[in-house]
mmCIF file of C-alpha atoms in Angstrom:
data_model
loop_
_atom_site.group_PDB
_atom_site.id
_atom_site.type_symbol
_atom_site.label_atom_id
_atom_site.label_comp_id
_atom_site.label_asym_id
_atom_site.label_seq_id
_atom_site.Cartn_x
_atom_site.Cartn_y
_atom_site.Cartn_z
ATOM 1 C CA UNK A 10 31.318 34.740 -24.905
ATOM 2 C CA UNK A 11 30.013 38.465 -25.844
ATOM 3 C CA UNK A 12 30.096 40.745 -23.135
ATOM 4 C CA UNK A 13 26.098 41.471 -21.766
ATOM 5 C CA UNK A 14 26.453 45.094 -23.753
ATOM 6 C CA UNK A 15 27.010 43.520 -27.020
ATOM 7 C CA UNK A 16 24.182 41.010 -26.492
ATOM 8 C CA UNK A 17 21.735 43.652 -25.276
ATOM 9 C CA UNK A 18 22.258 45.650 -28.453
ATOM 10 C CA UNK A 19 21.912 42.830 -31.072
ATOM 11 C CA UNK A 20 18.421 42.078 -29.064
ATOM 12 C CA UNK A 21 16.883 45.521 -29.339
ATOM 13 C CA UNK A 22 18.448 45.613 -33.131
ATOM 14 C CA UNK A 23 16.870 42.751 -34.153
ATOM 15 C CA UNK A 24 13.515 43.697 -32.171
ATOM 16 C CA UNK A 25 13.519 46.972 -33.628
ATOM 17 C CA UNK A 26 13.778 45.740 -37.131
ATOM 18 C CA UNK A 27 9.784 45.268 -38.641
ATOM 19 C CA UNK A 28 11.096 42.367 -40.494
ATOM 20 C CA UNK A 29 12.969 40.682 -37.711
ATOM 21 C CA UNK A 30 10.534 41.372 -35.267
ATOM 22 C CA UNK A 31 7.313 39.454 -37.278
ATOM 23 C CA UNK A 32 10.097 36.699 -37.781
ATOM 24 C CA UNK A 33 10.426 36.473 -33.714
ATOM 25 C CA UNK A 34 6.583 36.502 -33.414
ATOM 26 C CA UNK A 35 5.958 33.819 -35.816
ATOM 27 C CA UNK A 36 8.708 31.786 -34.172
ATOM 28 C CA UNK A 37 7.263 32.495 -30.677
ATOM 29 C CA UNK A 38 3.468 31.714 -31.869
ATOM 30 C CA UNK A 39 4.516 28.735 -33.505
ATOM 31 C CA UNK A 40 6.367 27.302 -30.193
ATOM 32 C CA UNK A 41 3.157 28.142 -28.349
ATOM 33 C CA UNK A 42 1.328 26.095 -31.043
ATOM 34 C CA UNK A 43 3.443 23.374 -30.903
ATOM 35 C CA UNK A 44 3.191 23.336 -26.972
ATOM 36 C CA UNK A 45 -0.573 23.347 -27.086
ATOM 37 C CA UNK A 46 -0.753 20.578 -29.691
ATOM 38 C CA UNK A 47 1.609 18.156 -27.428
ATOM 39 C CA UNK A 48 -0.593 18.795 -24.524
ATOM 40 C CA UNK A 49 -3.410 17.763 -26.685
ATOM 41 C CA UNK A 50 -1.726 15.030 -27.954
ATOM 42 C CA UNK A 51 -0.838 13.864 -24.307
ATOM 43 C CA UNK A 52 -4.401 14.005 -23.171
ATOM 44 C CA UNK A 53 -6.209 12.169 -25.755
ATOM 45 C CA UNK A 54 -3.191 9.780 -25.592
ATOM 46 C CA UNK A 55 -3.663 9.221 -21.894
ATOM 47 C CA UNK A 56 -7.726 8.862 -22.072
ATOM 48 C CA UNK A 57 -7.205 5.994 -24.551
ATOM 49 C CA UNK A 58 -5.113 4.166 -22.344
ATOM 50 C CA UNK A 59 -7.522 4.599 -19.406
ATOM 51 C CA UNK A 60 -10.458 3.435 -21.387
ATOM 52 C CA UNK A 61 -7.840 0.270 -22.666
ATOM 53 C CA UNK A 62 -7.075 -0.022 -19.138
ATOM 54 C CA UNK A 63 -10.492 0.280 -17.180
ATOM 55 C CA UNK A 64 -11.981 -2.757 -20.306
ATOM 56 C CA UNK A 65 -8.546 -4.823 -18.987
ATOM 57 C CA UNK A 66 -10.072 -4.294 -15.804
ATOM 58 C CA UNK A 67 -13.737 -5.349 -16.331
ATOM 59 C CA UNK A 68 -12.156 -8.263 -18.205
ATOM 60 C CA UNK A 69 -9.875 -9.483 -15.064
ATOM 61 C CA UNK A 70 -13.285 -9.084 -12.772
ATOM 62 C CA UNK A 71 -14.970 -11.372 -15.289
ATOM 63 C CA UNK A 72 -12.760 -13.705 -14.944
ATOM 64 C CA UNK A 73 -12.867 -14.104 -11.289
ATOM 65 C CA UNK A 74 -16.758 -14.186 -11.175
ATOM 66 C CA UNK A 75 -16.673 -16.822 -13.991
ATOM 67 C CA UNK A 76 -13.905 -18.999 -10.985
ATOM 68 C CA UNK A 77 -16.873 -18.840 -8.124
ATOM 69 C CA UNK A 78 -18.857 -22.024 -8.250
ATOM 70 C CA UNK A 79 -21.066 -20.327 -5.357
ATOM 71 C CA UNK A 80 -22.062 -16.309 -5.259
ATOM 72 C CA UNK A 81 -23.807 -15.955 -2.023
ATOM 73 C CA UNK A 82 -21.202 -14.471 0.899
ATOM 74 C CA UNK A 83 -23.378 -16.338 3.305
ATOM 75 C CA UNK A 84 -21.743 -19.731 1.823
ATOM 76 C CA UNK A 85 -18.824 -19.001 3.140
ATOM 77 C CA UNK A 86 -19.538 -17.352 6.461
ATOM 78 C CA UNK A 87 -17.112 -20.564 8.122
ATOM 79 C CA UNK A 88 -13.930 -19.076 6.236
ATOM 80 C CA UNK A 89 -14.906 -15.864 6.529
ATOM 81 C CA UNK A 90 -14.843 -15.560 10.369
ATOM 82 C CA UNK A 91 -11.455 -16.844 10.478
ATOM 83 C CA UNK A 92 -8.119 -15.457 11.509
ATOM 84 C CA UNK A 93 -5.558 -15.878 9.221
ATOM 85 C CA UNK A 94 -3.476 -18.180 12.316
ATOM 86 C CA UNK A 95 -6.726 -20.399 12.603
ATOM 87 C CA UNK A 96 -7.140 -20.267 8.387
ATOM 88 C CA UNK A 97 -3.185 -22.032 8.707
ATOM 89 C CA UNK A 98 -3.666 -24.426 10.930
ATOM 90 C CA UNK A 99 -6.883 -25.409 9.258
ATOM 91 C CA UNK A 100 -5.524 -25.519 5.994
ATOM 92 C CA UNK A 101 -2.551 -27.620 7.059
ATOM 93 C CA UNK A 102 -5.064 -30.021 9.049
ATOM 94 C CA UNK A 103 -6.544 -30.499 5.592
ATOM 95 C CA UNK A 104 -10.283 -28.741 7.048
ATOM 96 C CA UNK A 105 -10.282 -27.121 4.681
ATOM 97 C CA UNK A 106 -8.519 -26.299 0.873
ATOM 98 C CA UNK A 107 -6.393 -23.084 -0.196
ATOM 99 C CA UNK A 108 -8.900 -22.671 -3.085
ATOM 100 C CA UNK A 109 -12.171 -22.796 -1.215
ATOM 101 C CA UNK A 110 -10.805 -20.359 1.212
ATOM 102 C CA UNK A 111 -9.873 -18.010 -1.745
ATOM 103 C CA UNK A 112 -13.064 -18.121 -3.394
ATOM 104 C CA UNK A 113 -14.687 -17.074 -0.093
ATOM 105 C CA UNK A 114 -12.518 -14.015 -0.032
ATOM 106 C CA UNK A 115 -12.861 -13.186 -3.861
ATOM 107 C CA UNK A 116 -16.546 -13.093 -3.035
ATOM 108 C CA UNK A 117 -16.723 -11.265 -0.269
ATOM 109 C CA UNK A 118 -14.248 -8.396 -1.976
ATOM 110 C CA UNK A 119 -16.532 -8.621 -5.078
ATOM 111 C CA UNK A 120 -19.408 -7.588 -2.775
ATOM 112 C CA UNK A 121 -17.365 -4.918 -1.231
ATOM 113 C CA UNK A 122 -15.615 -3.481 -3.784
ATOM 114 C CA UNK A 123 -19.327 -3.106 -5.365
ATOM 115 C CA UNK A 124 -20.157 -0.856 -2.015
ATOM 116 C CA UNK A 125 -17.137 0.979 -1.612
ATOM 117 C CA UNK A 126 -14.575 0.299 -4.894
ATOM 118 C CA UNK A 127 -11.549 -0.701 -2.945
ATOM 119 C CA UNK A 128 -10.059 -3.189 -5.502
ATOM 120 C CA UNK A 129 -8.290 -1.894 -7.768
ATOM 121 C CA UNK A 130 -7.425 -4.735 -9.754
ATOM 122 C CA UNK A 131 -7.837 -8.481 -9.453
ATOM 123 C CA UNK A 132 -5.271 -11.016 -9.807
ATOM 124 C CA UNK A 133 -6.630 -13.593 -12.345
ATOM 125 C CA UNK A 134 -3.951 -16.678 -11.617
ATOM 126 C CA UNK A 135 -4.690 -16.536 -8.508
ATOM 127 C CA UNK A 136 -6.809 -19.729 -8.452
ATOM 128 C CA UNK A 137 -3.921 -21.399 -10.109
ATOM 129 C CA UNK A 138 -1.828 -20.295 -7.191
ATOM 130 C CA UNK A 139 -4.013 -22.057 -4.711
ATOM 131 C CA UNK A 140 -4.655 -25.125 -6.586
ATOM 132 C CA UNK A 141 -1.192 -25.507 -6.823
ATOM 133 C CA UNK A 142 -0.334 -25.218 -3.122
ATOM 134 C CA UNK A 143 -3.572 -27.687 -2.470
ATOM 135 C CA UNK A 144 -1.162 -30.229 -4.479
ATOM 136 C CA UNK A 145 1.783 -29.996 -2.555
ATOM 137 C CA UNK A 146 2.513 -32.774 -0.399
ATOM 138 C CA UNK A 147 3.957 -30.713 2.106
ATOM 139 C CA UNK A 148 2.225 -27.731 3.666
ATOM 140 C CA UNK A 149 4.877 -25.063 4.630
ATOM 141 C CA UNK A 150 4.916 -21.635 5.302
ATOM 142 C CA UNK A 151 3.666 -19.509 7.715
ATOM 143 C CA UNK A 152 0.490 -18.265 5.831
ATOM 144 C CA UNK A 153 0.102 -21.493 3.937
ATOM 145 C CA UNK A 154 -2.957 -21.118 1.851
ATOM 146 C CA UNK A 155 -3.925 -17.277 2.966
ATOM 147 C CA UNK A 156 -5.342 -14.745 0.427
ATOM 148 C CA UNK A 157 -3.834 -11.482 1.112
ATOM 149 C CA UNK A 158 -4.152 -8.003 -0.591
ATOM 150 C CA UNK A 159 -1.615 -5.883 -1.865
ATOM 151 C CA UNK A 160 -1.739 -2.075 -2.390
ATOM 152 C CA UNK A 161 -1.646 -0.699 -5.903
ATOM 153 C CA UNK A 162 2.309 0.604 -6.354
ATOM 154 C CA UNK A 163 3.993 -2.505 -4.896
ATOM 155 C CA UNK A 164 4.722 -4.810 -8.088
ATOM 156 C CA UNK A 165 3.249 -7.979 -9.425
ATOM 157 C CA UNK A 166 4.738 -9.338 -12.266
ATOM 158 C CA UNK A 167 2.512 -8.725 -15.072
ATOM 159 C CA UNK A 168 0.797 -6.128 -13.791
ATOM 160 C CA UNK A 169 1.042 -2.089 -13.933
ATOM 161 C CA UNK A 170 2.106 -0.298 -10.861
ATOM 162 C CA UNK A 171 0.660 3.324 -11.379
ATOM 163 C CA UNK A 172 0.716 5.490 -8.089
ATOM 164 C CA UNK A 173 -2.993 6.481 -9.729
ATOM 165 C CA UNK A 174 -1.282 8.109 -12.449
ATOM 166 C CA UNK A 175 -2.847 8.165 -16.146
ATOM 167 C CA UNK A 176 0.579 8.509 -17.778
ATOM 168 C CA UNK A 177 1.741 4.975 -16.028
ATOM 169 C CA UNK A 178 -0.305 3.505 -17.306
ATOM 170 C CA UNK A 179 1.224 0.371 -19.750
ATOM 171 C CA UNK A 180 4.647 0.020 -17.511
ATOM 172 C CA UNK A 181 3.939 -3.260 -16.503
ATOM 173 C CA UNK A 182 6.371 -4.505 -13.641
ATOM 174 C CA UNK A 183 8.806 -7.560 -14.662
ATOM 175 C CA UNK A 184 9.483 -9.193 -11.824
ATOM 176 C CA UNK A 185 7.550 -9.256 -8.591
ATOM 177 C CA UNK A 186 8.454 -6.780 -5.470
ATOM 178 C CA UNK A 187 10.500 -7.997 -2.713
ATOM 179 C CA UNK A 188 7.488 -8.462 -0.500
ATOM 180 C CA UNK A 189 5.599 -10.199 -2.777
ATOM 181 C CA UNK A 190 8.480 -12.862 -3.157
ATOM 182 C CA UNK A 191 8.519 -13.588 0.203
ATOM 183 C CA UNK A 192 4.399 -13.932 0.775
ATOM 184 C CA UNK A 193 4.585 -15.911 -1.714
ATOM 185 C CA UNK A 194 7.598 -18.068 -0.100
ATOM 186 C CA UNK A 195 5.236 -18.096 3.182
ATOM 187 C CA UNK A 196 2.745 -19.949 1.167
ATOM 188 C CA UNK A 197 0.398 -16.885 0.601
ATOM 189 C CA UNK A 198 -1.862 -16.417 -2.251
ATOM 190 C CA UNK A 199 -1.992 -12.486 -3.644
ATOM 191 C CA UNK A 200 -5.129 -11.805 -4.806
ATOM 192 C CA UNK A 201 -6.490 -8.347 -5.238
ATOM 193 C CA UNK A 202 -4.416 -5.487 -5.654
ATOM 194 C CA UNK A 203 -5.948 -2.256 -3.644
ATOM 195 C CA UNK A 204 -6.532 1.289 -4.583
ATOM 196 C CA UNK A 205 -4.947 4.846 -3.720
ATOM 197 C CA UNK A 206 -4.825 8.472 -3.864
ATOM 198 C CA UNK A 207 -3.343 9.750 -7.142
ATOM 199 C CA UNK A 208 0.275 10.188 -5.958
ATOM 200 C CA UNK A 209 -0.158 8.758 -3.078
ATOM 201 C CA UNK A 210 0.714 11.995 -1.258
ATOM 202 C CA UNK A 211 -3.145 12.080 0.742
ATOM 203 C CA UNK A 212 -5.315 11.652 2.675
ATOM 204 C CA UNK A 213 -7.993 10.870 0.930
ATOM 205 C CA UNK A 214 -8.561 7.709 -1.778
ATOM 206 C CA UNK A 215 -9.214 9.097 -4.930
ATOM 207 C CA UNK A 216 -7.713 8.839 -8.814
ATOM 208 C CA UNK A 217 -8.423 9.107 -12.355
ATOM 209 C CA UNK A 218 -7.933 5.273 -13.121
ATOM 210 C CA UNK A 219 -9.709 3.384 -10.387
ATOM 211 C CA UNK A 220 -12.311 5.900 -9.199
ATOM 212 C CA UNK A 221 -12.545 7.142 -5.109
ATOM 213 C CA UNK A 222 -12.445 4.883 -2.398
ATOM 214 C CA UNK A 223 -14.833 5.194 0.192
ATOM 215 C CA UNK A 224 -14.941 4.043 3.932
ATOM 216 C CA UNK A 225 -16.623 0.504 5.134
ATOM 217 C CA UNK A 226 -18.456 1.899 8.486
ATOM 218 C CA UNK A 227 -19.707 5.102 6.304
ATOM 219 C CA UNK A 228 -19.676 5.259 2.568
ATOM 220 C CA UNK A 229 -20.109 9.474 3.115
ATOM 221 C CA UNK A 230 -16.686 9.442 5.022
ATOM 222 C CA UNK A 231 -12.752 8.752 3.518
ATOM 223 C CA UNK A 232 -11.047 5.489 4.674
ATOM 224 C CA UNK A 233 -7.918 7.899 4.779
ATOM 225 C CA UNK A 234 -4.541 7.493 2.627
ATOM 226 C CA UNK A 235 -2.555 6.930 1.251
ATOM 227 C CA UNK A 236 -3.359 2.897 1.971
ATOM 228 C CA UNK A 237 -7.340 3.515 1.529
ATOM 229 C CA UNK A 238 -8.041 1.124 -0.097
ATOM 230 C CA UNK A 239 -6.118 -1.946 1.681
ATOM 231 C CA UNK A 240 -7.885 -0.510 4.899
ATOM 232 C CA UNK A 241 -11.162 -0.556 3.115
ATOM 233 C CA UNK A 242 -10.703 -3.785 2.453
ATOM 234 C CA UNK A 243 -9.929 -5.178 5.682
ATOM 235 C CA UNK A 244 -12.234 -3.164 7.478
ATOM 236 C CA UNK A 245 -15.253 -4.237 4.819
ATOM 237 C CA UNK A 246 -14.420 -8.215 5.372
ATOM 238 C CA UNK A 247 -12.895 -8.277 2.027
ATOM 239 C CA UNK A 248 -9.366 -9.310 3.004
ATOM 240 C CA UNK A 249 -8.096 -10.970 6.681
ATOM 241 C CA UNK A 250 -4.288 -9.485 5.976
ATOM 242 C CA UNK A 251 -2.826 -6.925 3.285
ATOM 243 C CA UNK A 252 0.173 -4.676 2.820
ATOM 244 C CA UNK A 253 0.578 -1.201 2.445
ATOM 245 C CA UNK A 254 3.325 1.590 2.432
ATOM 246 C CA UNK A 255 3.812 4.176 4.777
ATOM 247 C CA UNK A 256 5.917 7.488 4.317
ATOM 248 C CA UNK A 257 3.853 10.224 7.061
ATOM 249 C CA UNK A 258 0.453 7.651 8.438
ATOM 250 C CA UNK A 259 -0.340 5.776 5.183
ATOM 251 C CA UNK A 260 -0.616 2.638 7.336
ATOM 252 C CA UNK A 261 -1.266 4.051 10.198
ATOM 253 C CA UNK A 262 -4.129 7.183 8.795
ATOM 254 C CA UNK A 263 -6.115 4.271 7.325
ATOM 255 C CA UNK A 264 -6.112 1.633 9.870
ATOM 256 C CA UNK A 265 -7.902 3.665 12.362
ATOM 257 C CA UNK A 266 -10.312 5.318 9.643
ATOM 258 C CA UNK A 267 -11.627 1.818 8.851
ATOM 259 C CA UNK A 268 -10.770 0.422 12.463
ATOM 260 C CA UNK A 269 -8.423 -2.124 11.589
ATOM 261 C CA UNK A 270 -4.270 -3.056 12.759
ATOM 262 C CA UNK A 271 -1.209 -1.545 10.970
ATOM 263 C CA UNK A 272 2.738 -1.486 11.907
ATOM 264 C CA UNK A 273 4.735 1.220 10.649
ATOM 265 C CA UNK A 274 8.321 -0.896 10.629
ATOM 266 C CA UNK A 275 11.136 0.306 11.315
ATOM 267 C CA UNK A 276 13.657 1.517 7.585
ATOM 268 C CA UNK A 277 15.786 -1.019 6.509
ATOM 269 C CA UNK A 278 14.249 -3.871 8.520
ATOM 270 C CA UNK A 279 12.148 -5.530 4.981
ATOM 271 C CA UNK A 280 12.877 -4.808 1.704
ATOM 272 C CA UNK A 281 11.494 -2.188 -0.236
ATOM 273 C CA UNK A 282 12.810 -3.435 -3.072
ATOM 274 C CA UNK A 283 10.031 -3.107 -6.443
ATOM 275 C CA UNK A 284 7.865 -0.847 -5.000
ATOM 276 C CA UNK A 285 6.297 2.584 -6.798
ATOM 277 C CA UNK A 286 7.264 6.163 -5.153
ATOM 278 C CA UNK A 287 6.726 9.694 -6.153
ATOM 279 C CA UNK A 288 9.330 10.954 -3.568
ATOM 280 C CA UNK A 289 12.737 9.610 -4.898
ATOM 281 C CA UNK A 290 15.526 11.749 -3.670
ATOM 282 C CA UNK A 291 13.784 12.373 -0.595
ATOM 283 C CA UNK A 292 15.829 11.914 2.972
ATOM 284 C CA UNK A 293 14.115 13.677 5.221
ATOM 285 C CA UNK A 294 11.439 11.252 5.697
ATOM 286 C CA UNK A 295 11.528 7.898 4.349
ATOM 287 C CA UNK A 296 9.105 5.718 3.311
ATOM 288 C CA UNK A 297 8.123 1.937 4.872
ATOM 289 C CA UNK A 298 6.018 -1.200 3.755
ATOM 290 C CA UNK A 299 3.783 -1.537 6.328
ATOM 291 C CA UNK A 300 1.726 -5.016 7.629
ATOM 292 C CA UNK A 301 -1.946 -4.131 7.624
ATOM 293 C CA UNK A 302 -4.543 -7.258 9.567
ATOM 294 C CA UNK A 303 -8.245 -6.930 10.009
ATOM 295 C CA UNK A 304 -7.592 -8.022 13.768
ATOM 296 C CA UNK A 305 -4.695 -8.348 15.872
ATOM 297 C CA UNK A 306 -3.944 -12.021 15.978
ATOM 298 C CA UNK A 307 -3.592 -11.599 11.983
ATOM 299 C CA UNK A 308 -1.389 -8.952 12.289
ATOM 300 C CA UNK A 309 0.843 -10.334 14.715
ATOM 301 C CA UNK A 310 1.233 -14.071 12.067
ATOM 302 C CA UNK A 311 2.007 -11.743 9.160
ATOM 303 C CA UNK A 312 4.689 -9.150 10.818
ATOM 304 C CA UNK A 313 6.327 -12.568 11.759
ATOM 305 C CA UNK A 314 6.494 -13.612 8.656
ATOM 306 C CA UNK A 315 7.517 -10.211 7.220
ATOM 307 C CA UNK A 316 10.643 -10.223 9.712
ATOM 308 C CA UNK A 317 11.736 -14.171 9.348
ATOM 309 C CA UNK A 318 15.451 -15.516 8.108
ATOM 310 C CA UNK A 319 13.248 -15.874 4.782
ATOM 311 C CA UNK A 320 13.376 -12.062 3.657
ATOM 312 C CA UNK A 321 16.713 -11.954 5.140
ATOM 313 C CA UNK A 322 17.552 -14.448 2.338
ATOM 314 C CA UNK A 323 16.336 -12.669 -0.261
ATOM 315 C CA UNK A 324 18.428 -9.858 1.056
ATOM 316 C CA UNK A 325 21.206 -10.115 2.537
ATOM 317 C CA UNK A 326 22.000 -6.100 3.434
ATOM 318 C CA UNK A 327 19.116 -6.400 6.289
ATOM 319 C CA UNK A 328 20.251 -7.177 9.262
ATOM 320 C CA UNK A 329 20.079 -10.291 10.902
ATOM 321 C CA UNK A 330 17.720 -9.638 13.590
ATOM 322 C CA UNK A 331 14.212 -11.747 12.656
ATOM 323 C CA UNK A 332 11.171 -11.700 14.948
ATOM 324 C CA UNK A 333 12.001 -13.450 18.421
ATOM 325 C CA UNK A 334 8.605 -14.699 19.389
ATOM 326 C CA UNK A 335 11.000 -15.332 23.148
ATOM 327 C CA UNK A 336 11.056 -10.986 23.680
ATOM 328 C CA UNK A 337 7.280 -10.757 22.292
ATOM 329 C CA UNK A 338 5.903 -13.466 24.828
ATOM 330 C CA UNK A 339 8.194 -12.212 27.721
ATOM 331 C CA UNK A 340 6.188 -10.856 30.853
ATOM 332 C CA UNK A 341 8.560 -8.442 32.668
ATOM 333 C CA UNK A 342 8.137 -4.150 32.683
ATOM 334 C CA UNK A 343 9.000 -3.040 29.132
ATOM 335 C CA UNK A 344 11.178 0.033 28.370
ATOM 336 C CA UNK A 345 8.846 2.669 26.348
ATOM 337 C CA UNK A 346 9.752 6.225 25.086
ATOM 338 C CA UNK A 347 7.203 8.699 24.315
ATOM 339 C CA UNK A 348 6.983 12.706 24.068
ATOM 340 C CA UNK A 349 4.577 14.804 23.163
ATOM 341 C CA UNK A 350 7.124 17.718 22.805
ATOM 342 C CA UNK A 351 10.418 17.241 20.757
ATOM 343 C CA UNK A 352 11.676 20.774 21.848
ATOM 344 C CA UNK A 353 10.982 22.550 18.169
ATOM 345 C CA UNK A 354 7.172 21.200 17.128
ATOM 346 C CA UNK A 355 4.488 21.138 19.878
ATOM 347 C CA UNK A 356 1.832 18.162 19.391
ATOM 348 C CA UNK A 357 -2.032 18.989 18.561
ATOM 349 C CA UNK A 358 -3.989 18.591 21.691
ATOM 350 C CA UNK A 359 -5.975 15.509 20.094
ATOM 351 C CA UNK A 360 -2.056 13.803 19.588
ATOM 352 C CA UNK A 361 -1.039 14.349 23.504
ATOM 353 C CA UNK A 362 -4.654 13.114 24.618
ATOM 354 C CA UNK A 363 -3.785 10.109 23.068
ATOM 355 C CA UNK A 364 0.244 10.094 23.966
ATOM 356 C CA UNK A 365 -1.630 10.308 27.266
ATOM 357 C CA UNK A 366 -4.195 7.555 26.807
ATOM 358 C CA UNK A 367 -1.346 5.373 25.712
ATOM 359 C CA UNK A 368 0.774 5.792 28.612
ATOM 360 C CA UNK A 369 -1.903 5.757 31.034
ATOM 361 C CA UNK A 370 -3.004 1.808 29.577
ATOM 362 C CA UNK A 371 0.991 0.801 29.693
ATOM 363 C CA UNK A 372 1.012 1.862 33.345
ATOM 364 C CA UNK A 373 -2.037 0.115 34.013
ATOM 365 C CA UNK A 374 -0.019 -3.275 32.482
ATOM 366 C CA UNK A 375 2.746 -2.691 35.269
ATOM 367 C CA UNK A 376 4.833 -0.452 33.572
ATOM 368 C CA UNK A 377 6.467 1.945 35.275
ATOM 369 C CA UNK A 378 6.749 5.950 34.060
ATOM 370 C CA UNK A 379 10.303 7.878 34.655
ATOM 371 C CA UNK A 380 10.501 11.690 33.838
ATOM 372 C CA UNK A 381 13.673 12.383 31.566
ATOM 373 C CA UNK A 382 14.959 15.694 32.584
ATOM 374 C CA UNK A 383 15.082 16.624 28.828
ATOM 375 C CA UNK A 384 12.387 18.771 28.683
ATOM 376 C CA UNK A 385 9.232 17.007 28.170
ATOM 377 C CA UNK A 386 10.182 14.164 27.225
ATOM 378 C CA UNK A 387 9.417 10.911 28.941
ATOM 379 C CA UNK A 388 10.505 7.621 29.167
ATOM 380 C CA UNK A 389 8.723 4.136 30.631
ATOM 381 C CA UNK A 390 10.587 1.570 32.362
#
């Protein structure tokens, strides 16, 4: 290698030479061109795929309209009012059929989306999903029959998973997630995928492919992020039970936006396994599906079958430790930990009023409060 002097004097030579010099120039300008003209390139290239992508779309909603025998939400107002526990035990009486119960819901989210554009896309087969469970002899599963709605960057085989992206657009997914597997082992029908923020790194629910989300109770007001949309969707009717992910409140942000239930699980306890993230390499916080219901009953049925011997299956790395409906039903004093200082960041005043609310409604349930002496943290026995 030269030593730094030697290179230093062969630059300002050859910048100090006219003919050299308007060599380097044209060699700089032309990089600059050619810089400029792949930017170009990338643009136009990613505004034809979003106006191949948003006809796919209009196409796939066609299709579902052209499935409804009936139109008018009001037809379906029985279905509709439903949990998804009392939708299962219906269906498995044989009250009532897997595809008349997803017709009610593809309605209703047609309506909704039309309001507030929380679908993001519809998935077309699946009619043929619930006309197929309707011939089983044997109704199993423990949401037999429900529709549910998925959030945008969790896959679905045959369908893109694009974070709101432009540039993803066209990587269609193989194989479906991990999650999806085991709804669909559970007997439940996916049937609208839900929208977004770009990036899913907001607040908000807004992108370039599918348009902004707004909120069900206010259409002038955000449903939150990054699971907008599968809040929206809940909280408008459209859905009874959904999933979303959850890295810093994307479950949780959303939920009480739209006013609807959301579980931020514990890492490692379901598989993430085939699902879209912008923050690979990150350890610092780590990112979670998360069980979203449009009431609490619904909630509860679908974070049972989230945590069953079935997803432990399908992976065996989890550990064995599947919902215990025994320690959920039990009556005696629990053991909850809260703070509302951790001894480096001090909580917002809204977060310790409701630490505080929180703690106040356990100890009105019997539970009984114990000061740790660390500091000022707390812990409920």
């Amino acid at each position: 290698m030269l030593p730094p002097s030697t290179i230093k004097d062969a630059a300002v030579f050859i910048y100090g030479h006219p003919r050299s010099r308007a060599v380097l120039l044209s060699l700089l300008g032309s990089l600059m061109l050619s810089k400029v003209l792949c930017q170009c390139w990338r643009y136009y290239s990613n505004k034809n795929k979003l106006k191949s992508k948003q006809a796919e779309l209009s196409k796939k909603r066609a299709v579902v309209e052209a499935q409804l025998l009936n139109k008018d939400v009001q037809f379906y107002e029985e279905i509709l009012s439903k949990t998804a526990p009392e939708l299962v035990e219906a269906l498995k009486n044989g009250d009532m059929f897997a595809v008349d119960v997803l017709r009610a819901y593809q309605c209703k989210a047609l309506e909704l989306t039309d309001s507030i554009n929380c679908v993001a896309e519809f998935i077309t087969e699946a009619e043929e999903n619930a006309k197929a469970l309707d011939a089983l002899p044997d109704k199993k599963g423990l949401l037999y029959g429900v529709p549910v709605s998925i959030k945008e960057n969790i896959n679905i085989a045959g369908y893109e998973s694009t974070g709101g992206v432009e540039c993803l657009i066209g990587s269609v997914a193989k194989e479906d997630a991990v999650i999806v597997k085991l709804l669909r082992k559970h007997g439940a029908i996916p049937f609208a995928r839900t929208n977004l923020p770009q990036t899913m790194l907001s607040y908000s629910c807004t992108n370039y492919i599918y348009g902004e989300t707004t909120n069900p109770q206010d259409k002038t007001r955000s449903p939150g992020g990054s699971s907008g949309g599968e809040a929206a969707m809940l909280g408008g009717g459209g859905s009874v039970i959904g999933v979303g992910t959850d890295l810093g409140g994307s479950v949780r942000i959303p939920a009480d936006f739209c006013g609807v239930y959301s579980l931020k699980l514990t890492r490692g306890r379901i598989q993430g396994k085939g699902v879209l993230t912008f923050t690979k390499g990150n350890l610092g916080i780590l990112g979670v599906l998360g069980p979203m219901a449009r009431d609490f009953d619904s909630l509860l049925l679908l974070s049972q079958a989230l945590l069953s011997p079935e997803m432990i299956e399908l992976d065996r790395s989890l550990p064995n430790l599947p919902f215990d409906p025994q320690v959920y039903e039990k009556k005696t004093p629990l053991r909850i930990g809260y703070y509302t200082f951790d001894g480096v960041l001090q909580c917002q005043p809204p977060v310790v009023r409701a630490v505080m609310e929180a703690k106040a409604a356990l100890e009105s349930m019997g539970h009984q409060e114990v000061v740790s002496s660390r500091g000022n943290c707390s812990f409920m026995f």
